[in-house]
């Protein structure tokens, strides 16, 4: 045990002393923040754009389009308030904000948010409009082709609006074969914010116009537009035995997230271990260690060292994530916490993570002990990697159909068990299945550790290229004379 | 006195190939024993079985009185044939880590590492990563790592391979120091000169079998000696002298010099008797020279195998 701990300590410190460890520790949360914030940054980047509306229809479509766009912005604000209420104060608060917005518009929604989630309301900022609408350039001709020709230099940046402002886009409303049509100018080929907003606004506007022309009264039209059937989703599995709420769905989502997280953690750890063993094998350090400690101590020490390293990173990220969730969405944090603790997901995670990590780490260490180069590693690892992709393919099925018989069968295959069982665990998996799969994993892990230990010992002092056949032959017990 | 190492009827087979065949020998405490043989003779397999790295097919090994290596592992030092250390570690950390596996507290291991590495002339390289050291320096670090825990039995597998002649000479000094401290040294090599200078005893191995086990003089005595004669001598008469097994003409020592003959004298035959008979029979010999056989010569005779030419200072220069 002393030697095992010494080897584990060296393994742990060899990573902790590298700049790469601290970089990955810091960069992963940073990457998450950037990943999550990227759509917001991209939206903000486009929010500064200026768009002009040119109306060649002879009607008042420009004013009506502008009014519709403003309304959509206000609706977006109400939606943002609803989401904020949902994450900070729960589904009931979100529903109240949505209903208030429906009744009294944006001011009513804001008032309701202040009532149900005062803290969140104080820091709420309505999302700015996706773009600013400016008056069109002066002295534009009255014919469509000429207007487009006149707009081109403004959009390309050769000319600016009278105030010196750059025009990033233009909406030219005209008639084509009697129907209202749009020519849309944008400075950037890939920018679709303006297109999306104009498409939705014009569609609603023209539908309303056509229905009004058909004799629908403006009041009835408004009612039709606001018509949104209330759908109650019911399930006997819901907490109250009736209506399904977000809280009911949360365990499934959390279970899936834990399954995916576990997959990443296990293979990141096993990958680190594999590289470490391969490095020691190629530099002949393994043989030195084999002269000073038993195979169990060497392999166990390395597995423990990398496990401690992985745990350090995982716990740090989990702590940062929890803090961020508590700060940003305390309601959601409380729900996730109750799911993790209440349904035993955290305990399952720990048990499946432990057994899954040891099983895969032992396999990777056993194979790594035979590899002197990445090329050899590629040959020997490919079957394991292919096997490991199977649970990833089926994990999403656990969210859609957790009771699927196929999923149940696959959950009993030990290499898939940790990931699929966790993904299913949020959907009230029977206790006997949990206990049974854990016992099977325990037995399989013990067998894998035993066989990998034998391979590790043979690999540590082997030399020359090794293929899968030779590796498997090393797993057989040596014949006594 | 109990032997530090006893190898008893040891056999190792890899499939149909027998690497070590019924090998027995023992190593006395405090001695330096050479384990000699050409590449592929079974030296490394034997060393690995002694260290418990591979299981014997048959036979028994007793290390420091123990039937298994495990209880005495901390008292054994090992330098493998293929060297290896953590490339990013510095020499002090590497030595202290390996010593800690043998039960030496880290602080003490670091202290010993510094002292021993400085003694090896590596004082200026203690903080450099091992990958920045030359091959010779790295080998010194590895040797220090093998003995920093003050083992009772030190097993060195081909310790001289890859070293230049100067470092080979330095390593001989280190091995003598280890033995002087009271430790037992077993080292394998295929270069006989090192064994000849260092060993109290040698075990010669050929094709997995023991060919000889004894002291260096005993090994040498097994080989014939060569007597070179300068002057007028009758080769046929010389060949009939007692103890002479073969006679061959040899080129003169210098241009225009007297003719020479070499007489191969049988092992254990008294050379004085040959010389006495030579003079009593009236051979006109102006000069004679007796060349004692080397361990290399003895090995060829004892095993019937040849060895690679040893590296000398001249050939290395």
Short mmCIF file of C-alpha atoms in Angstrom, two decimals, chain A residues 15-480:
data_model
loop_
_atom_site.label_atom_id
_atom_site.label_comp_id
_atom_site.label_asym_id
_atom_site.label_seq_id
_atom_site.Cartn_x
_atom_site.Cartn_y
_atom_site.Cartn_z
CA UNK A 15 0.40 16.44 -13.84
CA UNK A 16 -0.29 19.09 -11.22
CA UNK A 17 3.18 20.53 -11.74
CA UNK A 18 2.54 21.12 -15.43
CA UNK A 19 1.18 24.35 -16.83
CA UNK A 20 -1.24 22.29 -18.93
CA UNK A 21 -3.11 21.13 -15.82
CA UNK A 22 -3.75 24.66 -14.57
CA UNK A 23 -4.59 25.84 -18.06
CA UNK A 24 -7.17 23.11 -18.57
CA UNK A 25 -8.52 23.71 -15.06
CA UNK A 26 -9.08 27.35 -15.88
CA UNK A 27 -9.85 27.08 -19.57
CA UNK A 28 -12.67 24.53 -19.33
CA UNK A 29 -15.02 26.83 -17.36
CA UNK A 30 -13.87 29.73 -19.52
CA UNK A 31 -14.67 27.67 -22.61
CA UNK A 32 -18.10 26.91 -21.18
CA UNK A 33 -18.76 30.59 -20.51
CA UNK A 34 -17.61 31.50 -24.01
CA UNK A 35 -19.64 28.63 -25.52
CA UNK A 36 -22.80 29.63 -23.71
CA UNK A 37 -22.23 33.33 -24.23
CA UNK A 38 -21.27 33.09 -27.88
CA UNK A 39 -24.83 33.36 -29.26
CA UNK A 40 -25.40 36.39 -27.02
CA UNK A 41 -22.13 37.97 -28.17
CA UNK A 42 -23.04 37.29 -31.78
CA UNK A 43 -26.49 38.82 -31.31
CA UNK A 44 -24.96 41.83 -29.61
CA UNK A 45 -22.46 42.17 -32.43
CA UNK A 46 -25.33 42.45 -34.88
CA UNK A 47 -27.42 44.67 -32.63
CA UNK A 48 -25.42 47.69 -33.60
CA UNK A 49 -26.48 47.39 -37.22
CA UNK A 50 -28.65 49.99 -38.93
CA UNK A 51 -31.36 49.09 -41.40
CA UNK A 52 -33.54 51.32 -43.62
CA UNK A 53 -36.99 50.47 -44.88
CA UNK A 54 -37.91 51.71 -48.36
CA UNK A 55 -41.56 51.38 -49.30
CA UNK A 56 -42.35 51.29 -53.05
CA UNK A 57 -45.75 49.68 -52.61
CA UNK A 58 -47.67 52.92 -52.52
CA UNK A 59 -49.16 51.92 -49.17
CA UNK A 60 -48.14 52.26 -45.53
CA UNK A 61 -46.32 48.93 -45.29
CA UNK A 62 -43.10 50.53 -44.02
CA UNK A 63 -44.83 52.01 -40.96
CA UNK A 64 -46.74 48.81 -40.31
CA UNK A 65 -43.62 46.68 -40.67
CA UNK A 66 -41.79 48.94 -38.23
CA UNK A 67 -44.65 48.72 -35.73
CA UNK A 68 -44.70 44.93 -36.05
CA UNK A 69 -40.93 44.72 -35.52
CA UNK A 70 -41.23 46.89 -32.39
CA UNK A 71 -43.95 44.59 -31.09
CA UNK A 72 -41.78 41.55 -31.68
CA UNK A 73 -39.01 43.20 -29.67
CA UNK A 74 -41.44 43.78 -26.80
CA UNK A 75 -42.60 40.14 -27.02
CA UNK A 76 -38.95 39.09 -26.84
CA UNK A 77 -38.62 41.12 -23.65
CA UNK A 78 -41.61 39.36 -22.09
CA UNK A 79 -40.12 35.98 -23.11
CA UNK A 80 -36.80 36.93 -21.47
CA UNK A 81 -38.65 37.92 -18.27
CA UNK A 82 -40.51 34.59 -18.33
CA UNK A 83 -37.24 32.67 -18.64
CA UNK A 84 -35.69 34.67 -15.84
CA UNK A 85 -38.67 33.94 -13.63
CA UNK A 86 -38.45 30.25 -14.51
CA UNK A 87 -34.77 29.89 -13.58
CA UNK A 88 -34.93 32.00 -10.43
CA UNK A 89 -38.39 31.35 -9.01
CA UNK A 90 -39.72 28.26 -10.77
CA UNK A 91 -42.40 27.31 -13.31
CA UNK A 92 -45.34 28.93 -11.47
CA UNK A 93 -43.63 32.30 -11.46
CA UNK A 94 -42.81 31.90 -15.17
CA UNK A 95 -46.45 31.17 -15.94
CA UNK A 96 -47.59 34.24 -13.98
CA UNK A 97 -45.18 36.50 -15.90
CA UNK A 98 -46.31 35.07 -19.24
CA UNK A 99 -49.98 35.58 -18.40
CA UNK A 100 -49.36 39.14 -17.16
CA UNK A 101 -47.52 39.93 -20.39
CA UNK A 102 -50.43 38.54 -22.39
CA UNK A 103 -52.87 40.72 -20.52
CA UNK A 104 -51.00 43.97 -20.13
CA UNK A 105 -47.94 43.73 -22.31
CA UNK A 106 -44.37 44.41 -21.32
CA UNK A 107 -45.12 46.78 -18.34
CA UNK A 108 -47.47 44.22 -16.77
CA UNK A 109 -44.90 41.43 -17.24
CA UNK A 110 -42.23 43.60 -15.63
CA UNK A 111 -44.52 44.34 -12.67
CA UNK A 112 -45.30 40.64 -12.26
CA UNK A 113 -41.61 39.76 -12.41
CA UNK A 114 -40.94 42.33 -9.68
CA UNK A 115 -43.61 40.62 -7.59
CA UNK A 116 -42.57 36.97 -8.07
CA UNK A 117 -38.80 37.47 -8.28
CA UNK A 118 -37.85 40.89 -6.95
CA UNK A 119 -34.09 40.21 -6.97
CA UNK A 120 -34.11 39.06 -10.57
CA UNK A 121 -36.38 41.94 -11.63
CA UNK A 122 -33.98 44.53 -10.25
CA UNK A 123 -31.15 43.30 -12.47
CA UNK A 124 -33.32 42.56 -15.51
CA UNK A 125 -32.46 44.42 -18.66
CA UNK A 126 -34.80 44.11 -21.60
CA UNK A 127 -33.00 42.66 -24.63
CA UNK A 128 -32.20 45.46 -27.07
CA UNK A 129 -33.75 45.37 -30.56
CA UNK A 130 -31.78 43.21 -32.99
CA UNK A 131 -31.13 46.25 -35.19
CA UNK A 132 -31.91 49.96 -35.41
CA UNK A 133 -34.24 51.30 -38.08
CA UNK A 134 -33.02 54.49 -39.73
CA UNK A 135 -34.67 56.73 -42.32
CA UNK A 136 -33.74 55.70 -45.87
CA UNK A 137 -31.12 57.67 -47.81
CA UNK A 138 -32.51 60.90 -49.25
CA UNK A 139 -33.61 61.39 -52.87
CA UNK A 140 -34.14 57.76 -53.71
CA UNK A 141 -35.80 57.15 -57.11
CA UNK A 142 -39.28 55.65 -57.26
CA UNK A 143 -38.52 52.60 -59.37
CA UNK A 144 -37.36 49.30 -57.85
CA UNK A 145 -34.28 48.62 -60.00
CA UNK A 146 -33.13 52.21 -59.63
CA UNK A 147 -33.67 52.08 -55.84
CA UNK A 148 -31.59 48.92 -55.58
CA UNK A 149 -28.86 50.53 -57.66
CA UNK A 150 -28.95 53.61 -55.45
CA UNK A 151 -28.81 51.56 -52.24
CA UNK A 152 -25.81 49.46 -53.27
CA UNK A 153 -23.11 52.09 -52.49
CA UNK A 154 -24.67 52.72 -49.06
CA UNK A 155 -24.66 49.05 -48.16
CA UNK A 156 -21.14 48.47 -49.47
CA UNK A 157 -19.87 51.37 -47.37
CA UNK A 158 -18.98 53.66 -50.27
CA UNK A 159 -21.57 56.16 -49.07
CA UNK A 160 -23.05 56.96 -45.67
CA UNK A 161 -26.34 58.36 -44.46
CA UNK A 162 -26.60 62.16 -43.99
CA UNK A 163 -25.51 61.94 -40.34
CA UNK A 164 -22.44 59.95 -41.38
CA UNK A 165 -23.99 56.70 -40.24
CA UNK A 166 -23.16 53.43 -42.00
CA UNK A 167 -26.14 51.55 -43.47
CA UNK A 168 -25.81 47.80 -42.84
CA UNK A 169 -29.01 46.67 -44.51
CA UNK A 170 -32.10 47.77 -46.33
CA UNK A 171 -35.60 46.39 -46.79
CA UNK A 172 -37.17 47.35 -50.11
CA UNK A 173 -40.90 46.68 -50.07
CA UNK A 174 -42.43 46.51 -53.55
CA UNK A 175 -45.16 44.82 -55.50
CA UNK A 176 -44.50 41.83 -57.68
CA UNK A 177 -47.37 40.57 -59.79
CA UNK A 178 -49.76 42.24 -57.42
CA UNK A 179 -48.30 40.69 -54.27
CA UNK A 180 -46.14 42.40 -51.69
CA UNK A 181 -42.52 41.27 -52.02
CA UNK A 182 -39.26 42.20 -50.32
CA UNK A 183 -35.76 42.88 -51.58
CA UNK A 184 -33.40 42.55 -48.64
CA UNK A 185 -29.95 44.12 -48.69
CA UNK A 186 -27.35 43.07 -46.12
CA UNK A 187 -23.72 44.10 -45.85
CA UNK A 188 -22.60 40.59 -44.80
CA UNK A 189 -23.58 37.45 -46.72
CA UNK A 190 -24.03 35.33 -43.60
CA UNK A 191 -26.02 37.81 -41.49
CA UNK A 192 -29.56 36.51 -41.06
CA UNK A 193 -30.85 38.48 -38.04
CA UNK A 194 -32.58 41.09 -40.22
CA UNK A 195 -33.91 38.48 -42.63
CA UNK A 196 -35.41 36.40 -39.82
CA UNK A 197 -37.05 39.37 -38.14
CA UNK A 198 -38.43 40.82 -41.40
CA UNK A 199 -39.67 37.44 -42.65
CA UNK A 200 -41.69 36.78 -39.46
CA UNK A 201 -42.99 40.36 -39.22
CA UNK A 202 -44.04 40.52 -42.90
CA UNK A 203 -45.67 37.09 -42.74
CA UNK A 204 -47.78 38.12 -39.73
CA UNK A 205 -48.55 41.48 -41.27
CA UNK A 206 -49.72 40.06 -44.62
CA UNK A 207 -51.76 37.31 -42.97
CA UNK A 208 -53.50 39.89 -40.83
CA UNK A 209 -54.15 42.05 -43.89
CA UNK A 210 -55.59 39.17 -45.87
CA UNK A 211 -57.83 38.06 -42.98
CA UNK A 212 -59.05 41.62 -42.40
CA UNK A 213 -59.81 41.93 -46.10
CA UNK A 214 -61.81 38.72 -45.84
CA UNK A 215 -63.99 40.38 -43.27
CA UNK A 216 -62.34 39.50 -39.96
CA UNK A 217 -62.73 42.29 -37.41
CA UNK A 218 -59.51 43.74 -35.91
CA UNK A 219 -60.57 42.55 -32.44
CA UNK A 220 -61.17 39.03 -33.62
CA UNK A 221 -57.88 39.13 -35.51
CA UNK A 222 -56.03 40.07 -32.34
CA UNK A 223 -57.75 37.29 -30.50
CA UNK A 224 -56.77 34.84 -33.24
CA UNK A 225 -53.16 35.98 -33.07
CA UNK A 226 -53.08 35.60 -29.31
CA UNK A 227 -54.76 32.24 -29.49
CA UNK A 228 -52.54 29.74 -27.77
CA UNK A 229 -54.17 26.53 -26.57
CA UNK A 230 -53.19 25.60 -23.07
CA UNK A 231 -51.79 22.11 -23.21
CA UNK A 232 -51.53 20.16 -19.98
CA UNK A 233 -49.17 17.31 -20.19
CA UNK A 234 -50.22 14.49 -17.92
CA UNK A 235 -48.39 11.41 -16.85
CA UNK A 236 -48.81 8.90 -14.05
CA UNK A 237 -45.06 9.31 -13.48
CA UNK A 238 -45.43 13.03 -12.70
CA UNK A 239 -44.71 14.04 -9.11
CA UNK A 240 -48.36 14.77 -8.32
CA UNK A 241 -49.56 11.79 -10.32
CA UNK A 242 -50.99 14.20 -12.87
CA UNK A 243 -49.62 17.24 -14.66
CA UNK A 244 -46.03 17.02 -15.93
CA UNK A 245 -43.91 19.98 -14.93
CA UNK A 246 -40.36 20.99 -15.72
CA UNK A 247 -39.42 19.63 -12.32
CA UNK A 248 -40.68 16.21 -13.40
CA UNK A 249 -38.53 16.29 -16.50
CA UNK A 250 -35.47 17.55 -14.66
CA UNK A 251 -34.31 14.14 -13.33
CA UNK A 252 -34.21 12.72 -16.87
CA UNK A 253 -32.24 15.71 -18.10
CA UNK A 254 -29.89 15.60 -15.10
CA UNK A 255 -29.43 11.81 -15.51
CA UNK A 256 -28.58 12.26 -19.19
CA UNK A 257 -26.17 15.08 -18.35
CA UNK A 258 -24.51 12.90 -15.70
CA UNK A 259 -24.20 10.01 -18.19
CA UNK A 260 -22.54 12.25 -20.76
CA UNK A 261 -20.39 13.86 -18.05
CA UNK A 262 -19.32 10.45 -16.79
CA UNK A 263 -18.38 9.36 -20.30
CA UNK A 264 -16.16 12.40 -20.68
CA UNK A 265 -14.63 12.02 -17.22
CA UNK A 266 -13.89 8.31 -17.62
CA UNK A 267 -12.35 8.58 -21.03
CA UNK A 268 -10.41 11.73 -20.18
CA UNK A 269 -8.97 9.90 -17.14
CA UNK A 270 -8.35 6.64 -18.97
CA UNK A 271 -6.73 8.57 -21.82
CA UNK A 272 -4.38 10.35 -19.43
CA UNK A 273 -3.51 7.04 -17.81
CA UNK A 274 -2.92 5.39 -21.15
CA UNK A 275 -0.50 8.11 -22.26
CA UNK A 276 1.29 7.96 -18.94
CA UNK A 277 1.75 4.17 -19.12
CA UNK A 278 2.81 4.33 -22.76
CA UNK A 279 5.39 7.02 -21.92
CA UNK A 280 6.77 4.92 -19.07
CA UNK A 281 6.82 1.86 -21.27
CA UNK A 282 8.65 3.58 -24.12
CA UNK A 283 11.16 5.18 -21.73
CA UNK A 284 11.66 1.81 -19.96
CA UNK A 285 10.64 3.27 -16.61
CA UNK A 286 8.05 0.53 -16.18
CA UNK A 287 10.76 -2.12 -15.90
CA UNK A 288 12.51 -0.08 -13.20
CA UNK A 289 9.25 0.24 -11.31
CA UNK A 290 8.58 -3.48 -11.77
CA UNK A 291 11.84 -4.15 -9.94
CA UNK A 292 10.69 -2.05 -6.99
CA UNK A 293 6.97 -2.72 -6.66
CA UNK A 294 4.37 -5.30 -7.58
CA UNK A 295 2.20 -4.99 -10.67
CA UNK A 296 -0.81 -4.33 -8.48
CA UNK A 297 1.02 -1.49 -6.76
CA UNK A 298 2.23 0.07 -10.01
CA UNK A 299 -1.05 -0.22 -11.88
CA UNK A 300 -3.13 0.60 -8.80
CA UNK A 301 -0.95 3.60 -7.99
CA UNK A 302 -1.20 4.98 -11.47
CA UNK A 303 -4.96 4.44 -11.61
CA UNK A 304 -5.37 6.11 -8.21
CA UNK A 305 -3.11 9.02 -9.15
CA UNK A 306 -5.01 9.78 -12.34
CA UNK A 307 -8.33 9.27 -10.51
CA UNK A 308 -7.27 11.87 -7.93
CA UNK A 309 -6.28 14.20 -10.73
CA UNK A 310 -9.57 13.71 -12.57
CA UNK A 311 -11.49 14.13 -9.31
CA UNK A 312 -9.62 17.38 -8.60
CA UNK A 313 -10.62 18.79 -11.95
CA UNK A 314 -14.16 17.47 -11.78
CA UNK A 315 -14.79 18.77 -8.26
CA UNK A 316 -13.32 22.16 -9.12
CA UNK A 317 -15.54 22.48 -12.18
CA UNK A 318 -18.54 21.15 -10.28
CA UNK A 319 -17.96 23.71 -7.50
CA UNK A 320 -17.61 26.55 -10.01
CA UNK A 321 -20.70 25.35 -11.90
CA UNK A 322 -22.72 25.10 -8.68
CA UNK A 323 -21.68 28.59 -7.64
CA UNK A 324 -22.58 29.96 -11.05
CA UNK A 325 -25.95 28.18 -10.99
CA UNK A 326 -26.75 29.43 -7.47
CA UNK A 327 -25.82 32.96 -8.50
CA UNK A 328 -27.54 32.95 -11.88
CA UNK A 329 -30.51 30.64 -11.35
CA UNK A 330 -31.05 29.82 -7.70
CA UNK A 331 -34.43 28.20 -8.39
CA UNK A 332 -32.90 25.85 -10.94
CA UNK A 333 -29.96 25.16 -8.58
CA UNK A 334 -32.34 24.10 -5.82
CA UNK A 335 -34.27 21.81 -8.21
CA UNK A 336 -31.09 20.21 -9.59
CA UNK A 337 -29.80 19.76 -6.03
CA UNK A 338 -32.99 18.05 -4.92
CA UNK A 339 -32.91 15.77 -7.99
CA UNK A 340 -29.28 14.80 -7.35
CA UNK A 341 -29.78 14.13 -3.67
CA UNK A 342 -33.40 13.02 -3.59
CA UNK A 343 -33.34 10.44 -6.36
CA UNK A 344 -29.96 9.00 -5.41
CA UNK A 345 -28.46 10.20 -8.69
CA UNK A 346 -25.38 11.50 -6.95
CA UNK A 347 -24.82 8.16 -5.21
CA UNK A 348 -25.37 6.28 -8.47
CA UNK A 349 -22.96 8.65 -10.19
CA UNK A 350 -20.26 7.99 -7.59
CA UNK A 351 -20.71 4.19 -7.73
CA UNK A 352 -20.92 3.88 -11.52
CA UNK A 353 -18.10 6.40 -11.94
CA UNK A 354 -15.89 4.44 -9.56
CA UNK A 355 -16.47 1.05 -11.16
CA UNK A 356 -16.55 2.40 -14.71
CA UNK A 357 -13.33 4.34 -14.25
CA UNK A 358 -11.46 1.42 -12.68
CA UNK A 359 -12.68 -0.93 -15.44
CA UNK A 360 -11.71 1.31 -18.34
CA UNK A 361 -8.53 2.55 -16.63
CA UNK A 362 -7.37 -1.05 -16.10
CA UNK A 363 -8.06 -1.88 -19.76
CA UNK A 364 -6.21 1.20 -20.96
CA UNK A 365 -3.30 0.60 -18.57
CA UNK A 366 -3.01 -3.04 -19.65
CA UNK A 367 -2.94 -2.04 -23.31
CA UNK A 368 -0.66 0.93 -22.69
CA UNK A 369 1.96 -1.35 -21.15
CA UNK A 370 2.41 -2.95 -24.58
CA UNK A 371 2.67 0.27 -26.57
CA UNK A 372 5.91 2.01 -27.36
CA UNK A 373 4.41 4.41 -29.87
CA UNK A 374 1.10 6.08 -30.79
CA UNK A 375 0.93 3.84 -33.88
CA UNK A 376 0.88 0.69 -31.74
CA UNK A 377 -1.62 2.37 -29.45
CA UNK A 378 -3.92 3.12 -32.36
CA UNK A 379 -3.93 -0.51 -33.45
CA UNK A 380 -4.69 -1.88 -30.00
CA UNK A 381 -7.09 0.82 -28.82
CA UNK A 382 -9.37 0.95 -31.85
CA UNK A 383 -11.61 -1.96 -30.71
CA UNK A 384 -12.00 -0.38 -27.26
CA UNK A 385 -12.85 3.03 -28.73
CA UNK A 386 -15.41 1.47 -31.08
CA UNK A 387 -16.98 -0.34 -28.13
CA UNK A 388 -17.06 2.87 -26.13
CA UNK A 389 -19.03 4.76 -28.77
CA UNK A 390 -22.03 2.40 -28.43
CA UNK A 391 -23.42 3.94 -25.20
CA UNK A 392 -23.10 7.43 -26.67
CA UNK A 393 -25.37 6.38 -29.54
CA UNK A 394 -28.02 5.10 -27.15
CA UNK A 395 -27.86 7.68 -24.37
CA UNK A 396 -30.31 10.07 -26.04
CA UNK A 397 -32.79 7.18 -26.26
CA UNK A 398 -32.74 7.14 -22.48
CA UNK A 399 -34.27 10.63 -22.49
CA UNK A 400 -36.91 9.89 -25.13
CA UNK A 401 -37.79 6.36 -24.11
CA UNK A 402 -36.18 5.38 -20.81
CA UNK A 403 -38.22 2.16 -20.62
CA UNK A 404 -37.04 0.90 -24.02
CA UNK A 405 -36.35 -2.87 -23.85
CA UNK A 406 -33.27 -2.41 -26.03
CA UNK A 407 -31.91 0.11 -23.56
CA UNK A 408 -32.66 -2.21 -20.67
CA UNK A 409 -30.73 -5.05 -22.32
CA UNK A 410 -27.78 -2.82 -23.23
CA UNK A 411 -27.66 -1.51 -19.65
CA UNK A 412 -26.63 -4.98 -18.50
CA UNK A 413 -23.55 -5.09 -20.73
CA UNK A 414 -20.82 -3.95 -18.30
CA UNK A 415 -18.83 -1.65 -20.64
CA UNK A 416 -22.06 0.27 -21.35
CA UNK A 417 -23.61 0.00 -17.88
CA UNK A 418 -22.26 3.14 -16.18
CA UNK A 419 -23.31 5.51 -18.95
CA UNK A 420 -26.67 4.01 -19.86
CA UNK A 421 -27.75 3.36 -16.26
CA UNK A 422 -26.97 6.94 -15.29
CA UNK A 423 -28.80 8.25 -18.32
CA UNK A 424 -31.81 6.13 -17.28
CA UNK A 425 -31.45 6.71 -13.55
CA UNK A 426 -33.55 9.87 -13.63
CA UNK A 427 -36.53 7.89 -14.89
CA UNK A 428 -37.13 5.75 -11.83
CA UNK A 429 -35.15 2.65 -12.75
CA UNK A 430 -36.06 -0.31 -10.55
CA UNK A 431 -33.73 -0.77 -7.61
CA UNK A 432 -33.07 -4.40 -8.53
CA UNK A 433 -31.71 -3.21 -11.88
CA UNK A 434 -29.37 -0.76 -10.16
CA UNK A 435 -28.15 -3.33 -7.65
CA UNK A 436 -27.90 -6.07 -10.30
CA UNK A 437 -25.92 -3.99 -12.78
CA UNK A 438 -23.64 -2.71 -10.03
CA UNK A 439 -22.90 -6.26 -8.89
CA UNK A 440 -22.26 -7.39 -12.45
CA UNK A 441 -19.97 -4.42 -12.96
CA UNK A 442 -18.15 -5.20 -9.74
CA UNK A 443 -17.47 -8.76 -10.90
CA UNK A 444 -16.51 -7.64 -14.40
CA UNK A 445 -14.25 -4.91 -13.07
CA UNK A 446 -12.52 -7.40 -10.77
CA UNK A 447 -11.97 -9.77 -13.71
CA UNK A 448 -10.76 -6.94 -15.96
CA UNK A 449 -8.35 -5.69 -13.30
CA UNK A 450 -7.02 -9.22 -12.87
CA UNK A 451 -6.50 -9.78 -16.60
CA UNK A 452 -5.17 -6.27 -17.22
CA UNK A 453 -2.76 -6.74 -14.32
CA UNK A 454 -1.41 -9.83 -16.04
CA UNK A 455 -1.15 -8.01 -19.36
CA UNK A 456 0.44 -5.03 -17.62
CA UNK A 457 3.10 -7.23 -16.05
CA UNK A 458 3.88 -8.93 -19.35
CA UNK A 459 3.78 -5.65 -21.25
CA UNK A 460 6.01 -3.79 -18.80
CA UNK A 461 9.02 -5.93 -19.70
CA UNK A 462 8.07 -6.86 -23.25
CA UNK A 463 9.81 -5.45 -26.28
CA UNK A 464 9.06 -5.33 -29.97
CA UNK A 465 5.76 -4.76 -31.75
CA UNK A 466 2.66 -6.33 -30.25
CA UNK A 467 -0.59 -7.02 -32.06
CA UNK A 468 -3.96 -7.83 -30.55
CA UNK A 469 -3.40 -11.58 -30.90
CA UNK A 470 -0.12 -11.48 -28.97
CA UNK A 471 -1.63 -9.24 -26.33
CA UNK A 472 -4.51 -11.65 -25.76
CA UNK A 473 -2.08 -14.58 -25.60
CA UNK A 474 -0.35 -12.84 -22.68
CA UNK A 475 -3.59 -12.93 -20.73
CA UNK A 476 -3.47 -16.71 -20.50
CA UNK A 477 -1.91 -18.06 -17.33
CA UNK A 478 1.67 -19.33 -17.71
CA UNK A 479 1.96 -23.09 -17.96
CA UNK A 480 3.95 -24.73 -15.22
#
